[in-house]
Amino acid sequence: DAKTTQPTSMDCAEGRAANLPCNHSTISGNEYVYWYRQIHSQGPQYIIHGLKNNETNEMASLIITEDRKSSTLILPHATLRDTAVYYCIVRVRGGANNLFFGTGTRLTVIP
Amino acid sequence: GAVVSQHPSRVICKSGTSVKIECRSLDFQATTMFWYRQFPKQSLMLMATSNEGSKATYEQGVEKDKFLINHASLTLSTLTVTSAHPEDSSFYICSANPRSTADTQYFGPGTRLTVL
């Protein structure tokens, strides 16, 4: 699976949009971009995934660049409960299915 | 959405004892479950892949005789930490893929193991 690079930490004001970037310049054509988050002392929570088109669900939006070498997870209106470590993971769909977690981005939502 | 549970959520044991952790998929069947370990301030590390009806596949550096995995049914996998020592103290997390959606992995809430 391709490697991803994320900023170590970010702050966001409550109520504002949180934009979390991820670089995956070595992504291959059959690899998807997945986002998970982990709130302190809990198991990771699935957020969203996509291949090349932008995706949106009730939690977030995923914007993938045209060359697919980077993506941005957008939390449209961040709340204090969104404070967590966010992991961007690239993997082949239907492959081994295990996920390799990097260090992620620690997002702190500030009141 | 798919729900994965773990039991117990927290366990404290004496050095040398064995501890069993259960991972259940509550509303779906999972032919494959995964076990991760997370030390403080570190990311999740895959320990092993648990396959229903067959032997688990362990990652390099993980002792199969110390971390016994049993996947007896499509909704239950167990991890037994045998002869636990203080260095085994960690946060153990399982995950599973619903058979209908091979793409997305759902995680349990984790089990905090403290070995005294």
mmCIF file of C-alpha atoms in Angstrom:
data_model
loop_
_atom_site.group_PDB
_atom_site.id
_atom_site.type_symbol
_atom_site.label_atom_id
_atom_site.label_comp_id
_atom_site.label_asym_id
_atom_site.label_seq_id
_atom_site.Cartn_x
_atom_site.Cartn_y
_atom_site.Cartn_z
ATOM 1 C CA ASP A 1 0.000 0.000 0.000
ATOM 2 C CA ALA A 2 1.187 3.525 -0.789
ATOM 3 C CA LYS A 3 2.617 5.707 1.961
ATOM 4 C CA THR A 4 0.804 8.792 3.196
ATOM 5 C CA THR A 5 2.082 12.010 4.750
ATOM 6 C CA GLN A 6 0.006 14.118 7.108
ATOM 7 C CA PRO A 7 0.764 17.106 9.331
ATOM 8 C CA THR A 8 1.383 16.086 12.909
ATOM 9 C CA SER A 9 -1.172 18.431 14.420
ATOM 10 C CA MET A 10 -3.735 21.098 13.595
ATOM 11 C CA ASP A 11 -6.051 23.395 15.486
ATOM 12 C CA CYS A 12 -9.484 24.495 14.382
ATOM 13 C CA ALA A 13 -11.976 26.905 15.922
ATOM 14 C CA GLU A 14 -15.288 25.408 16.931
ATOM 15 C CA GLY A 15 -17.927 25.930 14.253
ATOM 16 C CA ARG A 16 -15.393 26.460 11.522
ATOM 17 C CA ALA A 17 -14.492 24.027 8.773
ATOM 18 C CA ALA A 18 -11.543 21.754 9.498
ATOM 19 C CA ASN A 19 -9.469 20.918 6.436
ATOM 20 C CA LEU A 20 -7.067 18.033 6.944
ATOM 21 C CA PRO A 21 -4.569 17.432 4.137
ATOM 22 C CA CYS A 22 -2.938 14.174 3.125
ATOM 23 C CA ASN A 23 -0.224 13.533 0.567
ATOM 24 C CA HIS A 24 -0.107 10.170 -1.199
ATOM 25 C CA SER A 25 2.098 10.876 -4.197
ATOM 26 C CA THR A 26 2.880 7.197 -4.859
ATOM 27 C CA ILE A 27 -0.736 6.091 -4.972
ATOM 28 C CA SER A 28 -1.494 3.570 -7.689
ATOM 29 C CA GLY A 29 -4.552 3.407 -9.890
ATOM 30 C CA ASN A 30 -6.385 0.753 -7.901
ATOM 31 C CA GLU A 31 -5.781 2.229 -4.466
ATOM 32 C CA TYR A 32 -8.483 3.998 -2.522
ATOM 33 C CA VAL A 33 -8.078 6.787 0.023
ATOM 34 C CA TYR A 34 -9.630 6.003 3.406
ATOM 35 C CA TRP A 35 -10.034 8.266 6.404
ATOM 36 C CA TYR A 36 -10.470 7.088 9.964
ATOM 37 C CA ARG A 37 -10.325 8.954 13.229
ATOM 38 C CA GLN A 38 -9.524 7.862 16.758
ATOM 39 C CA ILE A 39 -10.863 9.696 19.749
ATOM 40 C CA HIS A 40 -8.772 9.227 22.852
ATOM 41 C CA SER A 41 -8.914 5.689 24.291
ATOM 42 C CA GLN A 42 -11.426 4.480 21.705
ATOM 43 C CA GLY A 43 -11.212 2.305 18.624
ATOM 44 C CA PRO A 44 -10.822 4.003 15.234
ATOM 45 C CA GLN A 45 -13.984 5.200 13.538
ATOM 46 C CA TYR A 46 -14.519 5.006 9.798
ATOM 47 C CA ILE A 47 -15.227 8.380 8.208
ATOM 48 C CA ILE A 48 -15.162 8.190 4.429
ATOM 49 C CA HIS A 49 -13.319 6.771 1.458
ATOM 50 C CA GLY A 50 -12.951 7.497 -2.246
ATOM 51 C CA LEU A 51 -11.104 6.583 -5.423
ATOM 52 C CA LYS A 52 -10.979 9.686 -7.592
ATOM 53 C CA ASN A 53 -14.286 11.495 -7.329
ATOM 54 C CA ASN A 54 -15.078 13.789 -4.437
ATOM 55 C CA GLU A 55 -17.223 12.116 -1.817
ATOM 56 C CA THR A 56 -19.571 13.433 0.854
ATOM 57 C CA ASN A 57 -21.458 11.778 3.670
ATOM 58 C CA GLU A 58 -23.054 12.842 6.905
ATOM 59 C CA MET A 59 -19.708 13.150 8.629
ATOM 60 C CA ALA A 60 -17.389 14.768 6.138
ATOM 61 C CA SER A 61 -16.356 15.518 2.587
ATOM 62 C CA LEU A 62 -13.360 14.081 0.795
ATOM 63 C CA ILE A 63 -11.702 16.089 -1.925
ATOM 64 C CA ILE A 64 -9.191 14.212 -4.087
ATOM 65 C CA THR A 65 -6.971 16.107 -6.513
ATOM 66 C CA GLU A 66 -7.190 15.267 -10.182
ATOM 67 C CA ASP A 67 -3.775 13.605 -10.176
ATOM 68 C CA ARG A 68 -4.808 11.720 -6.994
ATOM 69 C CA LYS A 69 -1.540 12.563 -5.309
ATOM 70 C CA SER A 70 -3.217 14.339 -2.435
ATOM 71 C CA SER A 71 -6.552 14.691 -0.735
ATOM 72 C CA THR A 72 -8.305 16.797 1.886
ATOM 73 C CA LEU A 73 -10.788 15.705 4.487
ATOM 74 C CA ILE A 74 -13.245 18.454 5.338
ATOM 75 C CA LEU A 75 -15.306 18.578 8.502
ATOM 76 C CA PRO A 76 -17.719 21.371 7.594
ATOM 77 C CA HIS A 77 -18.569 22.584 11.085
ATOM 78 C CA ALA A 78 -16.110 21.294 13.628
ATOM 79 C CA THR A 79 -17.312 20.616 17.161
ATOM 80 C CA LEU A 80 -15.377 19.845 20.310
ATOM 81 C CA ARG A 81 -16.263 16.175 19.849
ATOM 82 C CA ASP A 82 -14.300 16.157 16.604
ATOM 83 C CA THR A 83 -11.053 16.462 18.547
ATOM 84 C CA ALA A 84 -9.213 13.274 17.599
ATOM 85 C CA VAL A 85 -6.331 11.809 15.625
ATOM 86 C CA TYR A 86 -7.252 11.553 11.944
ATOM 87 C CA TYR A 87 -5.652 8.876 9.806
ATOM 88 C CA CYS A 88 -5.389 8.957 6.029
ATOM 89 C CA ILE A 89 -4.805 5.455 4.651
ATOM 90 C CA VAL A 90 -4.308 4.298 1.106
ATOM 91 C CA ARG A 91 -5.086 0.721 0.230
ATOM 92 C CA VAL A 92 -6.265 -1.537 -2.530
ATOM 93 C CA ARG A 93 -9.968 -2.244 -2.473
ATOM 94 C CA GLY A 94 -10.689 -5.881 -1.719
ATOM 95 C CA GLY A 95 -7.045 -6.584 -1.039
ATOM 96 C CA ALA A 96 -5.603 -7.942 2.177
ATOM 97 C CA ASN A 97 -8.014 -5.606 3.932
ATOM 98 C CA ASN A 98 -5.757 -4.893 6.880
ATOM 99 C CA LEU A 99 -5.034 -1.215 7.430
ATOM 100 C CA PHE A 100 -1.620 0.281 8.063
ATOM 101 C CA PHE A 101 -1.880 3.297 10.290
ATOM 102 C CA GLY A 102 0.673 6.076 10.109
ATOM 103 C CA THR A 103 1.021 8.740 12.740
ATOM 104 C CA GLY A 104 -2.045 10.708 11.634
ATOM 105 C CA THR A 105 -2.990 14.329 12.350
ATOM 106 C CA ARG A 106 -4.020 15.314 15.842
ATOM 107 C CA LEU A 107 -6.885 17.762 15.369
ATOM 108 C CA THR A 108 -7.769 19.950 18.315
ATOM 109 C CA VAL A 109 -11.011 21.878 18.108
ATOM 110 C CA ILE A 110 -10.788 25.012 20.190
ATOM 111 C CA PRO A 111 -13.847 26.584 21.826
ATOM 112 C CA GLY B 1 -23.850 0.825 10.595
ATOM 113 C CA ALA B 2 -21.723 -2.193 11.376
ATOM 114 C CA VAL B 3 -21.003 -2.668 15.070
ATOM 115 C CA VAL B 4 -18.047 -4.453 16.616
ATOM 116 C CA SER B 5 -17.854 -5.077 20.349
ATOM 117 C CA GLN B 6 -15.008 -6.120 22.606
ATOM 118 C CA HIS B 7 -14.998 -7.659 26.034
ATOM 119 C CA PRO B 8 -13.695 -6.794 28.498
ATOM 120 C CA SER B 9 -13.127 -3.091 27.978
ATOM 121 C CA ARG B 10 -10.514 -3.015 30.700
ATOM 122 C CA VAL B 11 -8.580 -5.723 32.518
ATOM 123 C CA ILE B 12 -5.886 -5.737 35.151
ATOM 124 C CA CYS B 13 -4.023 -8.949 35.810
ATOM 125 C CA LYS B 14 -0.968 -10.264 37.588
ATOM 126 C CA SER B 15 2.205 -11.110 35.738
ATOM 127 C CA GLY B 16 2.211 -14.709 34.521
ATOM 128 C CA THR B 17 -1.532 -15.071 34.099
ATOM 129 C CA SER B 18 -3.416 -15.415 30.830
ATOM 130 C CA VAL B 19 -6.049 -12.997 29.591
ATOM 131 C CA LYS B 20 -8.708 -13.618 26.960
ATOM 132 C CA ILE B 21 -10.205 -10.782 24.919
ATOM 133 C CA GLU B 22 -13.329 -11.313 22.828
ATOM 134 C CA CYS B 23 -14.205 -9.503 19.623
ATOM 135 C CA ARG B 24 -17.711 -9.816 18.242
ATOM 136 C CA SER B 25 -19.373 -8.492 15.116
ATOM 137 C CA LEU B 26 -22.893 -7.760 16.335
ATOM 138 C CA ASP B 27 -24.883 -7.211 13.167
ATOM 139 C CA PHE B 28 -22.827 -8.787 10.430
ATOM 140 C CA GLN B 29 -20.708 -11.795 9.620
ATOM 141 C CA ALA B 30 -16.983 -11.463 9.208
ATOM 142 C CA THR B 31 -14.780 -14.107 7.671
ATOM 143 C CA THR B 32 -11.769 -12.019 8.599
ATOM 144 C CA MET B 33 -11.014 -10.080 11.749
ATOM 145 C CA PHE B 34 -7.878 -8.178 12.638
ATOM 146 C CA TRP B 35 -6.088 -7.607 15.922
ATOM 147 C CA TYR B 36 -4.116 -4.435 16.565
ATOM 148 C CA ARG B 37 -2.077 -3.213 19.493
ATOM 149 C CA GLN B 38 -1.487 0.390 20.435
ATOM 150 C CA PHE B 39 1.066 1.596 22.964
ATOM 151 C CA PRO B 40 0.721 5.046 24.562
ATOM 152 C CA LYS B 41 1.263 7.930 22.161
ATOM 153 C CA GLN B 42 1.825 5.542 19.272
ATOM 154 C CA SER B 43 -0.217 4.476 16.293
ATOM 155 C CA LEU B 44 -2.011 1.174 15.836
ATOM 156 C CA MET B 45 0.149 -1.777 14.865
ATOM 157 C CA LEU B 46 -1.351 -4.828 13.215
ATOM 158 C CA MET B 47 -0.635 -7.976 15.185
ATOM 159 C CA ALA B 48 -2.464 -10.660 13.265
ATOM 160 C CA THR B 49 -5.203 -11.485 10.822
ATOM 161 C CA SER B 50 -7.817 -13.899 12.111
ATOM 162 C CA ASN B 51 -9.533 -16.123 9.566
ATOM 163 C CA GLU B 52 -12.683 -18.039 10.404
ATOM 164 C CA GLY B 53 -12.021 -21.745 10.423
ATOM 165 C CA SER B 54 -8.302 -21.525 9.817
ATOM 166 C CA LYS B 55 -5.088 -20.455 11.490
ATOM 167 C CA ALA B 56 -4.351 -16.816 12.077
ATOM 168 C CA THR B 57 -1.648 -15.013 10.155
ATOM 169 C CA TYR B 58 0.783 -13.162 12.404
ATOM 170 C CA GLU B 59 2.821 -10.103 11.586
ATOM 171 C CA GLN B 60 6.576 -10.247 11.845
ATOM 172 C CA GLY B 61 7.753 -10.008 15.407
ATOM 173 C CA VAL B 62 4.470 -11.130 16.976
ATOM 174 C CA GLU B 63 4.784 -14.429 18.842
ATOM 175 C CA LYS B 64 1.998 -16.780 17.836
ATOM 176 C CA ASP B 65 2.453 -18.930 20.926
ATOM 177 C CA LYS B 66 2.053 -15.934 23.192
ATOM 178 C CA PHE B 67 -0.878 -14.310 21.432
ATOM 179 C CA LEU B 68 -3.318 -17.122 20.695
ATOM 180 C CA ILE B 69 -6.065 -16.290 18.256
ATOM 181 C CA ASN B 70 -9.197 -18.335 17.698
ATOM 182 C CA HIS B 71 -11.860 -17.453 15.144
ATOM 183 C CA ALA B 72 -14.432 -20.135 15.797
ATOM 184 C CA SER B 73 -17.415 -18.484 14.134
ATOM 185 C CA LEU B 74 -18.265 -15.740 11.681
ATOM 186 C CA THR B 75 -19.048 -13.346 14.512
ATOM 187 C CA LEU B 76 -16.437 -14.113 17.160
ATOM 188 C CA SER B 77 -12.664 -13.953 17.386
ATOM 189 C CA THR B 78 -10.691 -14.246 20.606
ATOM 190 C CA LEU B 79 -7.195 -13.136 21.502
ATOM 191 C CA THR B 80 -5.535 -14.797 24.478
ATOM 192 C CA VAL B 81 -2.430 -13.202 25.898
ATOM 193 C CA THR B 82 -0.637 -16.080 27.581
ATOM 194 C CA SER B 83 1.719 -15.632 30.518
ATOM 195 C CA ALA B 84 1.263 -11.890 30.399
ATOM 196 C CA HIS B 85 4.066 -9.603 31.492
ATOM 197 C CA PRO B 86 4.106 -5.855 32.188
ATOM 198 C CA GLU B 87 5.485 -5.155 28.706
ATOM 199 C CA ASP B 88 2.281 -6.652 27.278
ATOM 200 C CA SER B 89 0.302 -3.820 28.837
ATOM 201 C CA SER B 90 -1.318 -2.043 25.933
ATOM 202 C CA PHE B 91 -4.552 -1.113 24.193
ATOM 203 C CA TYR B 92 -5.783 -4.056 22.105
ATOM 204 C CA ILE B 93 -8.221 -3.310 19.294
ATOM 205 C CA CYS B 94 -9.988 -5.646 16.906
ATOM 206 C CA SER B 95 -11.650 -4.902 13.597
ATOM 207 C CA ALA B 96 -13.753 -6.733 11.033
ATOM 208 C CA ASN B 97 -15.023 -6.413 7.497
ATOM 209 C CA PRO B 98 -18.661 -7.149 6.741
ATOM 210 C CA ARG B 99 -18.803 -9.800 4.071
ATOM 211 C CA SER B 100 -21.110 -7.627 2.005
ATOM 212 C CA THR B 101 -18.683 -4.711 1.889
ATOM 213 C CA ALA B 102 -15.115 -5.858 1.634
ATOM 214 C CA ASP B 103 -13.926 -2.270 1.519
ATOM 215 C CA THR B 104 -14.611 -0.901 4.951
ATOM 216 C CA GLN B 105 -13.183 -2.096 8.219
ATOM 217 C CA TYR B 106 -15.066 -1.455 11.454
ATOM 218 C CA PHE B 107 -13.286 -1.321 14.776
ATOM 219 C CA GLY B 108 -14.179 -2.388 18.269
ATOM 220 C CA PRO B 109 -13.884 0.009 21.208
ATOM 221 C CA GLY B 110 -10.638 -1.545 22.391
ATOM 222 C CA THR B 111 -9.475 -3.379 25.524
ATOM 223 C CA ARG B 112 -7.062 -1.754 27.924
ATOM 224 C CA LEU B 113 -4.766 -4.442 29.398
ATOM 225 C CA THR B 114 -2.643 -3.642 32.420
ATOM 226 C CA VAL B 115 -0.269 -6.312 33.678
ATOM 227 C CA LEU B 116 1.065 -5.738 37.168
#
